PDB file of C-alpha atoms and ligand atoms in Angstrom:
ATOM      1  CA  UNK A 394      62.872   6.883  -2.327  1.00 95.00           C
ATOM      2  CA  UNK A 395      60.188   6.902  -5.001  1.00 98.00           C
ATOM      3  CA  UNK A 396      59.738   6.025  -8.667  1.00 98.00           C
ATOM      4  CA  UNK A 397      58.139   8.272 -11.291  1.00 98.00           C
ATOM      5  CA  UNK A 398      55.206   5.856 -11.233  1.00 98.00           C
ATOM      6  CA  UNK A 399      54.815   6.292  -7.458  1.00 98.00           C
ATOM      7  CA  UNK A 400      55.008  10.078  -7.868  1.00 98.00           C
ATOM      8  CA  UNK A 401      52.132   9.897 -10.348  1.00 98.00           C
ATOM      9  CA  UNK A 402      50.156   7.461  -8.167  1.00 98.00           C
ATOM     10  CA  UNK A 403      50.420   9.767  -5.155  1.00 98.00           C
ATOM     11  CA  UNK A 404      48.961  12.690  -7.148  1.00 98.00           C
ATOM     12  CA  UNK A 405      46.117  10.488  -8.417  1.00 98.00           C
ATOM     13  CA  UNK A 406      45.364   9.307  -4.889  1.00 98.00           C
ATOM     14  CA  UNK A 407      45.282  12.865  -3.541  1.00 98.00           C
ATOM     15  CA  UNK A 408      42.912  13.925  -6.338  1.00 98.00           C
ATOM     16  CA  UNK A 409      40.810  10.758  -5.946  1.00 98.00           C
ATOM     17  CA  UNK A 410      41.390   9.814  -9.573  1.00 98.00           C
ATOM     18  CA  UNK A 411      41.642   6.189 -10.657  1.00 97.00           C
ATOM     19  CA  UNK A 412      43.640   6.598 -13.861  1.00 97.00           C
ATOM     20  CA  UNK A 413      46.271   8.874 -15.338  1.00 98.00           C
ATOM     21  CA  UNK A 414      44.360  11.630 -17.174  1.00 98.00           C
ATOM     22  CA  UNK A 415      45.137  12.389 -20.827  1.00 98.00           C
ATOM     23  CA  UNK A 416      47.088  15.541 -19.986  1.00 98.00           C
ATOM     24  CA  UNK A 417      49.589  13.939 -17.588  1.00 98.00           C
ATOM     25  CA  UNK A 418      52.440  11.583 -18.438  1.00 98.00           C
ATOM     26  CA  UNK A 419      55.782  10.076 -17.527  1.00 98.00           C
ATOM     27  CA  UNK A 420      57.963  11.146 -20.462  1.00 98.00           C
ATOM     28  CA  UNK A 421      61.077   9.359 -19.220  1.00 98.00           C
ATOM     29  CA  UNK A 422      60.802   7.036 -16.199  1.00 98.00           C
ATOM     30  CA  UNK A 423      63.090   6.939 -13.201  1.00 98.00           C
ATOM     31  CA  UNK A 424      63.536   5.340  -9.784  1.00 98.00           C
ATOM     32  CA  UNK A 425      65.395   5.911  -6.505  1.00 98.00           C
ATOM     33  CA  UNK A 426      64.084   9.481  -6.520  1.00 98.00           C
ATOM     34  CA  UNK A 427      64.859  11.741  -3.569  1.00 98.00           C
ATOM     35  CA  UNK A 428      65.604  15.145  -5.107  1.00 98.00           C
ATOM     36  CA  UNK A 429      62.790  16.707  -7.107  1.00 99.00           C
ATOM     37  CA  UNK A 430      62.673  19.789  -9.331  1.00 98.00           C
ATOM     38  CA  UNK A 431      59.084  20.944  -9.694  1.00 98.00           C
ATOM     39  CA  UNK A 432      57.666  23.886 -11.651  1.00 98.00           C
ATOM     40  CA  UNK A 433      54.639  25.023 -13.585  1.00 98.00           C
ATOM     41  CA  UNK A 434      56.473  24.950 -16.943  1.00 98.00           C
ATOM     42  CA  UNK A 435      59.463  22.620 -16.954  1.00 98.00           C
ATOM     43  CA  UNK A 436      60.725  22.254 -20.500  1.00 98.00           C
ATOM     44  CA  UNK A 437      63.926  21.191 -22.274  1.00 98.00           C
ATOM     45  CA  UNK A 438      66.107  23.936 -20.755  1.00 98.00           C
ATOM     46  CA  UNK A 439      64.972  23.155 -17.227  1.00 98.00           C
ATOM     47  CA  UNK A 440      65.374  19.412 -17.808  1.00 98.00           C
ATOM     48  CA  UNK A 441      69.014  20.098 -18.732  1.00 98.00           C
ATOM     49  CA  UNK A 442      69.332  22.265 -15.617  1.00 98.00           C
ATOM     50  CA  UNK A 443      67.838  19.472 -13.480  1.00 98.00           C
ATOM     51  CA  UNK A 444      70.341  17.040 -14.965  1.00 98.00           C
ATOM     52  CA  UNK A 445      73.280  19.434 -14.386  1.00 98.00           C
ATOM     53  CA  UNK A 446      72.188  20.193 -10.815  1.00 98.00           C
ATOM     54  CA  UNK A 447      71.813  16.571  -9.755  1.00 98.00           C
ATOM     55  CA  UNK A 448      68.039  16.343  -9.424  1.00 98.00           C
ATOM     56  CA  UNK A 449      66.547  12.844  -9.681  1.00 98.00           C
ATOM     57  CA  UNK A 450      63.446  13.971 -11.582  1.00 99.00           C
ATOM     58  CA  UNK A 451      62.035  17.078 -13.264  1.00 99.00           C
ATOM     59  CA  UNK A 452      58.272  17.507 -12.841  1.00 99.00           C
ATOM     60  CA  UNK A 453      56.271  20.004 -14.875  1.00 98.00           C
ATOM     61  CA  UNK A 454      52.694  20.943 -14.015  1.00 98.00           C
ATOM     62  CA  UNK A 455      51.699  21.852 -17.556  1.00 98.00           C
ATOM     63  CA  UNK A 456      51.972  19.136 -20.190  1.00 98.00           C
ATOM     64  CA  UNK A 457      54.929  19.721 -22.499  1.00 98.00           C
ATOM     65  CA  UNK A 458      54.628  16.971 -25.095  1.00 98.00           C
ATOM     66  CA  UNK A 459      54.255  13.266 -25.724  1.00 98.00           C
ATOM     67  CA  UNK A 460      50.941  11.569 -24.909  1.00 98.00           C
ATOM     68  CA  UNK A 461      50.110  14.374 -22.481  1.00 98.00           C
ATOM     69  CA  UNK A 462      49.878  16.741 -25.444  1.00 98.00           C
ATOM     70  CA  UNK A 463      48.301  14.324 -27.906  1.00 98.00           C
ATOM     71  CA  UNK A 464      45.644  13.163 -25.414  1.00 98.00           C
ATOM     72  CA  UNK A 465      45.117  16.576 -23.776  1.00 98.00           C
ATOM     73  CA  UNK A 466      41.741  16.940 -25.534  1.00 98.00           C
ATOM     74  CA  UNK A 467      40.372  14.049 -23.447  1.00 98.00           C
ATOM     75  CA  UNK A 468      40.462  16.045 -20.209  1.00 98.00           C
ATOM     76  CA  UNK A 469      38.279  18.761 -21.769  1.00 98.00           C
ATOM     77  CA  UNK A 470      35.433  16.282 -21.287  1.00 98.00           C
ATOM     78  CA  UNK A 471      35.768  16.976 -17.576  1.00 98.00           C
ATOM     79  CA  UNK A 472      33.866  20.200 -18.386  1.00 98.00           C
ATOM     80  CA  UNK A 473      30.994  17.945 -19.393  1.00 98.00           C
ATOM     81  CA  UNK A 474      31.134  16.158 -16.002  1.00 97.00           C
ATOM     82  CA  UNK A 475      31.273  19.457 -14.140  1.00 98.00           C
ATOM     83  CA  UNK A 476      28.449  21.006 -16.188  1.00 98.00           C
ATOM     84  CA  UNK A 477      26.138  18.034 -15.722  1.00 98.00           C
ATOM     85  CA  UNK A 478      26.950  17.892 -11.999  1.00 97.00           C
ATOM     86  CA  UNK A 479      25.825  21.530 -11.833  1.00 97.00           C
ATOM     87  CA  UNK A 480      22.520  20.492 -13.381  1.00 96.00           C
ATOM     88  CA  UNK A 481      23.041  21.241 -17.087  1.00 97.00           C
ATOM     89  CA  UNK A 482      21.507  18.578 -19.353  1.00 96.00           C
ATOM     90  CA  UNK A 483      24.109  16.558 -21.268  1.00 96.00           C
ATOM     91  CA  UNK A 484      22.393  17.113 -24.615  1.00 96.00           C
ATOM     92  CA  UNK A 485      22.660  20.898 -24.166  1.00 95.00           C
ATOM     93  CA  UNK A 486      26.463  20.854 -23.974  1.00 97.00           C
ATOM     94  CA  UNK A 487      27.733  17.637 -25.581  1.00 98.00           C
ATOM     95  CA  UNK A 488      28.260  19.168 -29.053  1.00 98.00           C
ATOM     96  CA  UNK A 489      29.981  22.254 -27.643  1.00 97.00           C
ATOM     97  CA  UNK A 490      32.527  20.173 -25.722  1.00 98.00           C
ATOM     98  CA  UNK A 491      33.000  17.828 -28.701  1.00 98.00           C
ATOM     99  CA  UNK A 492      33.913  20.917 -30.780  1.00 97.00           C
ATOM    100  CA  UNK A 493      36.383  22.214 -28.162  1.00 97.00           C
ATOM    101  CA  UNK A 494      37.986  18.768 -27.889  1.00 98.00           C
ATOM    102  CA  UNK A 495      38.208  18.371 -31.658  1.00 98.00           C
ATOM    103  CA  UNK A 496      40.019  21.721 -32.055  1.00 97.00           C
ATOM    104  CA  UNK A 497      42.387  20.795 -29.246  1.00 97.00           C
ATOM    105  CA  UNK A 498      43.124  17.327 -30.654  1.00 98.00           C
ATOM    106  CA  UNK A 499      43.863  18.609 -34.150  1.00 98.00           C
ATOM    107  CA  UNK A 500      46.066  21.494 -32.956  1.00 97.00           C
ATOM    108  CA  UNK A 501      48.067  19.193 -30.668  1.00 97.00           C
ATOM    109  CA  UNK A 502      48.701  16.717 -33.461  1.00 96.00           C
ATOM    110  CA  UNK A 503      50.082  19.587 -35.591  1.00 97.00           C
ATOM    111  CA  UNK A 504      52.805  20.314 -33.053  1.00 97.00           C
ATOM    112  CA  UNK A 505      56.287  18.873 -32.498  1.00 98.00           C
ATOM    113  CA  UNK A 506      55.054  16.848 -29.553  1.00 98.00           C
ATOM    114  CA  UNK A 507      58.279  14.906 -28.991  1.00 98.00           C
ATOM    115  CA  UNK A 508      60.647  17.873 -28.608  1.00 98.00           C
ATOM    116  CA  UNK A 509      60.800  18.100 -24.790  1.00 98.00           C
ATOM    117  CA  UNK A 510      60.587  14.328 -24.092  1.00 98.00           C
ATOM    118  CA  UNK A 511      63.393  13.672 -26.606  1.00 98.00           C
ATOM    119  CA  UNK A 512      65.749  15.952 -24.647  1.00 98.00           C
ATOM    120  CA  UNK A 513      64.995  14.059 -21.415  1.00 98.00           C
ATOM    121  CA  UNK A 514      65.685  10.728 -23.122  1.00 98.00           C
ATOM    122  CA  UNK A 515      68.971  11.984 -24.550  1.00 98.00           C
ATOM    123  CA  UNK A 516      70.075  13.158 -21.101  1.00 98.00           C
ATOM    124  CA  UNK A 517      68.575  10.047 -19.477  1.00 98.00           C
ATOM    125  CA  UNK A 518      66.848  12.464 -17.087  1.00 98.00           C
ATOM    126  CA  UNK A 519      63.582  11.276 -15.468  1.00 99.00           C
ATOM    127  CA  UNK A 520      60.860  13.684 -16.583  1.00 99.00           C
ATOM    128  CA  UNK A 521      57.089  13.814 -16.165  1.00 99.00           C
ATOM    129  CA  UNK A 522      54.148  16.166 -15.878  1.00 98.00           C
ATOM    130  CA  UNK A 523      51.157  16.143 -13.531  1.00 99.00           C
ATOM    131  CA  UNK A 524      48.376  18.441 -14.690  1.00 98.00           C
ATOM    132  CA  UNK A 525      44.732  17.491 -14.056  1.00 98.00           C
ATOM    133  CA  UNK A 526      45.341  15.699 -10.721  1.00 98.00           C
ATOM    134  CA  UNK A 527      46.843  18.859  -9.205  1.00 98.00           C
ATOM    135  CA  UNK A 528      44.232  21.127 -10.791  1.00 98.00           C
ATOM    136  CA  UNK A 529      41.538  18.854  -9.361  1.00 98.00           C
ATOM    137  CA  UNK A 530      43.076  19.273  -5.897  1.00 98.00           C
ATOM    138  CA  UNK A 531      43.000  23.051  -6.462  1.00 98.00           C
ATOM    139  CA  UNK A 532      39.431  23.000  -7.773  1.00 98.00           C
ATOM    140  CA  UNK A 533      38.211  21.170  -4.690  1.00 98.00           C
ATOM    141  CA  UNK A 534      39.973  23.516  -2.310  1.00 98.00           C
ATOM    142  CA  UNK A 535      38.571  26.588  -4.055  1.00 98.00           C
ATOM    143  CA  UNK A 536      35.046  25.178  -4.467  1.00 98.00           C
ATOM    144  CA  UNK A 537      35.019  24.182  -0.790  1.00 98.00           C
ATOM    145  CA  UNK A 538      36.041  27.691   0.233  1.00 98.00           C
ATOM    146  CA  UNK A 539      33.328  29.177  -2.022  1.00 98.00           C
ATOM    147  CA  UNK A 540      30.764  26.806  -0.487  1.00 98.00           C
ATOM    148  CA  UNK A 541      31.506  28.245   2.962  1.00 98.00           C
ATOM    149  CA  UNK A 542      29.620  31.372   1.906  1.00 98.00           C
ATOM    150  CA  UNK A 543      25.865  31.734   1.443  1.00 98.00           C
ATOM    151  CA  UNK A 544      24.057  32.718  -1.747  1.00 98.00           C
ATOM    152  CA  UNK A 545      23.313  36.211  -0.434  1.00 98.00           C
ATOM    153  CA  UNK A 546      26.974  37.028   0.215  1.00 98.00           C
ATOM    154  CA  UNK A 547      28.534  39.283  -2.388  1.00 98.00           C
ATOM    155  CA  UNK A 548      31.248  38.825  -4.964  1.00 98.00           C
ATOM    156  CA  UNK A 549      33.412  41.110  -2.791  1.00 98.00           C
ATOM    157  CA  UNK A 550      32.790  38.783   0.189  1.00 98.00           C
ATOM    158  CA  UNK A 551      33.867  35.793  -1.875  1.00 98.00           C
ATOM    159  CA  UNK A 552      37.081  37.500  -2.960  1.00 98.00           C
ATOM    160  CA  UNK A 553      37.863  38.501   0.649  1.00 98.00           C
ATOM    161  CA  UNK A 554      37.192  34.944   1.745  1.00 98.00           C
ATOM    162  CA  UNK A 555      39.571  33.569  -0.903  1.00 98.00           C
ATOM    163  CA  UNK A 556      42.253  36.042   0.198  1.00 98.00           C
ATOM    164  CA  UNK A 557      41.772  35.069   3.842  1.00 98.00           C
ATOM    165  CA  UNK A 558      41.745  31.335   3.093  1.00 98.00           C
ATOM    166  CA  UNK A 559      44.765  31.016   0.776  1.00 98.00           C
ATOM    167  CA  UNK A 560      48.198  32.510   1.425  1.00 98.00           C
ATOM    168  CA  UNK A 561      48.920  32.011  -2.278  1.00 98.00           C
ATOM    169  CA  UNK A 562      46.407  34.779  -3.120  1.00 98.00           C
ATOM    170  CA  UNK A 563      47.971  37.099  -0.548  1.00 98.00           C
ATOM    171  CA  UNK A 564      51.459  36.370  -1.928  1.00 98.00           C
ATOM    172  CA  UNK A 565      50.529  36.686  -5.596  1.00 98.00           C
ATOM    173  CA  UNK A 566      51.545  39.614  -7.808  1.00 98.00           C
ATOM    174  CA  UNK A 567      48.195  39.301  -9.631  1.00 98.00           C
ATOM    175  CA  UNK A 568      44.729  40.283  -8.414  1.00 98.00           C
ATOM    176  CA  UNK A 569      41.482  38.342  -8.301  1.00 98.00           C
ATOM    177  CA  UNK A 570      39.386  40.070 -10.976  1.00 98.00           C
ATOM    178  CA  UNK A 571      35.657  40.520 -11.497  1.00 98.00           C
ATOM    179  CA  UNK A 572      35.456  40.317 -15.291  1.00 98.00           C
ATOM    180  CA  UNK A 573      31.662  40.020 -15.622  1.00 98.00           C
ATOM    181  CA  UNK A 574      29.174  41.398 -13.087  1.00 98.00           C
ATOM    182  CA  UNK A 575      30.127  43.462 -10.067  1.00 98.00           C
ATOM    183  CA  UNK A 576      31.622  43.235  -6.594  1.00 98.00           C
ATOM    184  CA  UNK A 577      28.266  44.263  -5.036  1.00 98.00           C
ATOM    185  CA  UNK A 578      26.292  41.425  -6.687  1.00 98.00           C
ATOM    186  CA  UNK A 579      25.103  38.486  -4.600  1.00 98.00           C
ATOM    187  CA  UNK A 580      27.016  35.354  -5.556  1.00 98.00           C
ATOM    188  CA  UNK A 581      23.928  33.102  -5.801  1.00 98.00           C
ATOM    189  CA  UNK A 582      24.896  29.650  -7.077  1.00 98.00           C
ATOM    190  CA  UNK A 583      28.671  29.366  -7.577  1.00 98.00           C
ATOM    191  CA  UNK A 584      30.693  26.957  -9.702  1.00 98.00           C
ATOM    192  CA  UNK A 585      34.473  26.751  -9.592  1.00 98.00           C
ATOM    193  CA  UNK A 586      35.212  25.701 -13.165  1.00 98.00           C
ATOM    194  CA  UNK A 587      38.753  24.313 -13.146  1.00 98.00           C
ATOM    195  CA  UNK A 588      40.590  21.013 -13.466  1.00 98.00           C
ATOM    196  CA  UNK A 589      39.342  20.306 -16.971  1.00 98.00           C
ATOM    197  CA  UNK A 590      42.447  20.923 -19.060  1.00 97.00           C
ATOM    198  CA  UNK A 591      41.895  24.614 -19.582  1.00 97.00           C
ATOM    199  CA  UNK A 592      39.160  27.187 -19.043  1.00 96.00           C
ATOM    200  CA  UNK A 593      35.989  26.655 -21.057  1.00 96.00           C
ATOM    201  CA  UNK A 594      35.975  30.240 -22.321  1.00 97.00           C
ATOM    202  CA  UNK A 595      32.773  31.842 -23.527  1.00 98.00           C
ATOM    203  CA  UNK A 596      30.688  28.739 -24.301  1.00 97.00           C
ATOM    204  CA  UNK A 597      31.193  26.951 -20.966  1.00 98.00           C
ATOM    205  CA  UNK A 598      30.529  30.087 -18.887  1.00 98.00           C
ATOM    206  CA  UNK A 599      27.436  30.774 -21.016  1.00 98.00           C
ATOM    207  CA  UNK A 600      26.168  27.221 -20.429  1.00 98.00           C
ATOM    208  CA  UNK A 601      26.469  27.752 -16.663  1.00 98.00           C
ATOM    209  CA  UNK A 602      24.840  31.198 -16.809  1.00 98.00           C
ATOM    210  CA  UNK A 603      21.927  29.887 -18.906  1.00 98.00           C
ATOM    211  CA  UNK A 604      21.272  27.012 -16.513  1.00 97.00           C
ATOM    212  CA  UNK A 605      20.936  28.609 -13.093  1.00 97.00           C
ATOM    213  CA  UNK A 606      24.522  29.374 -12.115  1.00 98.00           C
ATOM    214  CA  UNK A 607      25.008  33.008 -11.086  1.00 98.00           C
ATOM    215  CA  UNK A 608      28.752  33.061 -10.475  1.00 98.00           C
ATOM    216  CA  UNK A 609      31.364  31.211 -12.482  1.00 98.00           C
ATOM    217  CA  UNK A 610      34.961  31.173 -11.275  1.00 98.00           C
ATOM    218  CA  UNK A 611      37.753  30.600 -13.789  1.00 98.00           C
ATOM    219  CA  UNK A 612      41.468  30.688 -13.070  1.00 98.00           C
ATOM    220  CA  UNK A 613      42.054  32.408 -16.412  1.00 98.00           C
ATOM    221  CA  UNK A 614      39.966  33.646 -19.320  1.00 98.00           C
ATOM    222  CA  UNK A 615      40.837  35.289 -22.623  1.00 97.00           C
ATOM    223  CA  UNK A 616      39.709  38.940 -22.738  1.00 98.00           C
ATOM    224  CA  UNK A 617      37.641  38.354 -25.898  1.00 98.00           C
ATOM    225  CA  UNK A 618      35.633  35.664 -24.097  1.00 98.00           C
ATOM    226  CA  UNK A 619      34.850  37.746 -21.016  1.00 98.00           C
ATOM    227  CA  UNK A 620      34.027  40.820 -23.168  1.00 98.00           C
ATOM    228  CA  UNK A 621      31.533  38.726 -25.115  1.00 98.00           C
ATOM    229  CA  UNK A 622      29.946  37.586 -21.845  1.00 98.00           C
ATOM    230  CA  UNK A 623      29.672  41.214 -20.662  1.00 98.00           C
ATOM    231  CA  UNK A 624      27.887  42.144 -23.906  1.00 98.00           C
ATOM    232  CA  UNK A 625      25.464  39.276 -23.440  1.00 98.00           C
ATOM    233  CA  UNK A 626      24.816  39.328 -19.672  1.00 98.00           C
ATOM    234  CA  UNK A 627      25.619  42.899 -18.591  1.00 97.00           C
ATOM    235  CA  UNK A 628      26.094  42.669 -14.840  1.00 96.00           C
ATOM    236  CA  UNK A 629      23.322  40.109 -14.274  1.00 98.00           C
ATOM    237  CA  UNK A 630      25.893  37.281 -13.881  1.00 98.00           C
ATOM    238  CA  UNK A 631      29.392  37.137 -12.402  1.00 98.00           C
ATOM    239  CA  UNK A 632      32.646  35.805 -13.766  1.00 98.00           C
ATOM    240  CA  UNK A 633      35.491  35.887 -11.269  1.00 98.00           C
ATOM    241  CA  UNK A 634      39.009  35.200 -12.569  1.00 98.00           C
ATOM    242  CA  UNK A 635      41.349  34.170  -9.775  1.00 98.00           C
ATOM    243  CA  UNK A 636      44.662  34.243 -11.703  1.00 98.00           C
ATOM    244  CA  UNK A 637      46.441  31.442 -13.508  1.00 98.00           C
ATOM    245  CA  UNK A 638      49.749  30.891 -11.736  1.00 98.00           C
ATOM    246  CA  UNK A 639      48.449  31.591  -8.248  1.00 98.00           C
ATOM    247  CA  UNK A 640      45.513  29.204  -8.709  1.00 98.00           C
ATOM    248  CA  UNK A 641      47.749  26.487 -10.148  1.00 98.00           C
ATOM    249  CA  UNK A 642      49.892  26.936  -7.024  1.00 98.00           C
ATOM    250  CA  UNK A 643      46.856  26.269  -4.795  1.00 98.00           C
ATOM    251  CA  UNK A 644      46.617  22.790  -6.340  1.00 98.00           C
ATOM    252  CA  UNK A 645      50.361  22.163  -6.473  1.00 98.00           C
ATOM    253  CA  UNK A 646      51.306  23.127  -2.898  1.00 98.00           C
ATOM    254  CA  UNK A 647      49.423  20.322  -1.088  1.00 98.00           C
ATOM    255  CA  UNK A 648      51.283  17.833  -3.327  1.00 98.00           C
ATOM    256  CA  UNK A 649      54.665  19.467  -2.659  1.00 98.00           C
ATOM    257  CA  UNK A 650      53.911  19.424   1.096  1.00 98.00           C
ATOM    258  CA  UNK A 651      53.009  15.741   0.904  1.00 98.00           C
ATOM    259  CA  UNK A 652      56.227  14.888  -0.989  1.00 98.00           C
ATOM    260  CA  UNK A 653      58.253  16.667   1.701  1.00 98.00           C
ATOM    261  CA  UNK A 654      56.400  14.670   4.380  1.00 98.00           C
ATOM    262  CA  UNK A 655      57.444  11.544   2.466  1.00 97.00           C
ATOM    263  CA  UNK A 656      61.056  12.658   2.852  1.00 97.00           C
ATOM    264  CA  UNK A 657      61.584  14.025  -0.644  1.00 98.00           C
ATOM    265  CA  UNK A 658      63.636  17.164  -1.227  1.00 98.00           C
ATOM    266  CA  UNK A 659      61.557  19.425  -3.449  1.00 98.00           C
ATOM    267  CA  UNK A 660      62.875  22.568  -5.132  1.00 98.00           C
ATOM    268  CA  UNK A 661      60.127  24.669  -6.700  1.00 98.00           C
ATOM    269  CA  UNK A 662      60.543  27.147  -9.551  1.00 98.00           C
ATOM    270  CA  UNK A 663      58.725  28.411 -12.623  1.00 98.00           C
ATOM    271  CA  UNK A 664      55.879  30.239 -10.982  1.00 98.00           C
ATOM    272  CA  UNK A 665      54.914  28.196  -7.914  1.00 98.00           C
ATOM    273  CA  UNK A 666      53.764  30.680  -5.247  1.00 98.00           C
ATOM    274  CA  UNK A 667      54.102  29.529  -1.612  1.00 97.00           C
ATOM    275  CA  UNK A 668      51.069  29.508   0.704  1.00 96.00           C
TER     276      UNK A 668
HETATM  277 FE1  FE2 B2102      46.819  23.971 -13.648  1.00 82.28          FE
HETATM  278 FE1  FE2 B2103      47.968  26.181 -15.617  1.00 82.28          FE
END
């Protein structure tokens, strides 16, 4: 049996994080947990369902409210860590990330952030979300797979390697897309940009492209952002988009497997694609 706090701690440990990131929270705590409902978007309706069906906790991947919405902007700074680790100078990107974070913080504060948590409290249903820790697990798995290739391998080789390495990609209803560049291009230096709240859109990909990265991998990207990158870079750089729900699943599944090893009963819904 576990508590909501132990469920969070296990995810942190697996992601090698030392504190709960801004986009993850226990909305309503619980203990003696054995039966878990877990999905990518678990909101008020699913919390009621979890309560009706006798689950001990409802876990969402995406943040749905509370501090995880209000402090979401803080995890966008993980882009800064990832960019600087890839060799981009802090001063080149600090303002850009500050702007993204500011927009995110203001928009979140405009919203009815207590809606979903209030339903869980009313039902006295344990409810939490785990976002960045699971995305960080996914980022590492995908970056490690990408690092198994050499710089002269092509974008097509990388996509084949992803398909061969992850059952989630083979089981997904979506495709891995080349949104900038081409399948025949060499991959060069590759960064898996993920686990930082949300994709960095045009400005983050541009920062990578302008500082020696040839291939950026996002799990999702708005069409307007990738079109702007095509206009600016033609096919001289590559942006691969692996697919949102399938890539979230690649980070979630190791955690679900681990919970089952710990003796928990886990029912998955809302998008999670098995390996
Ligand atoms: Fe995610
Ligand atoms: Fe997601």
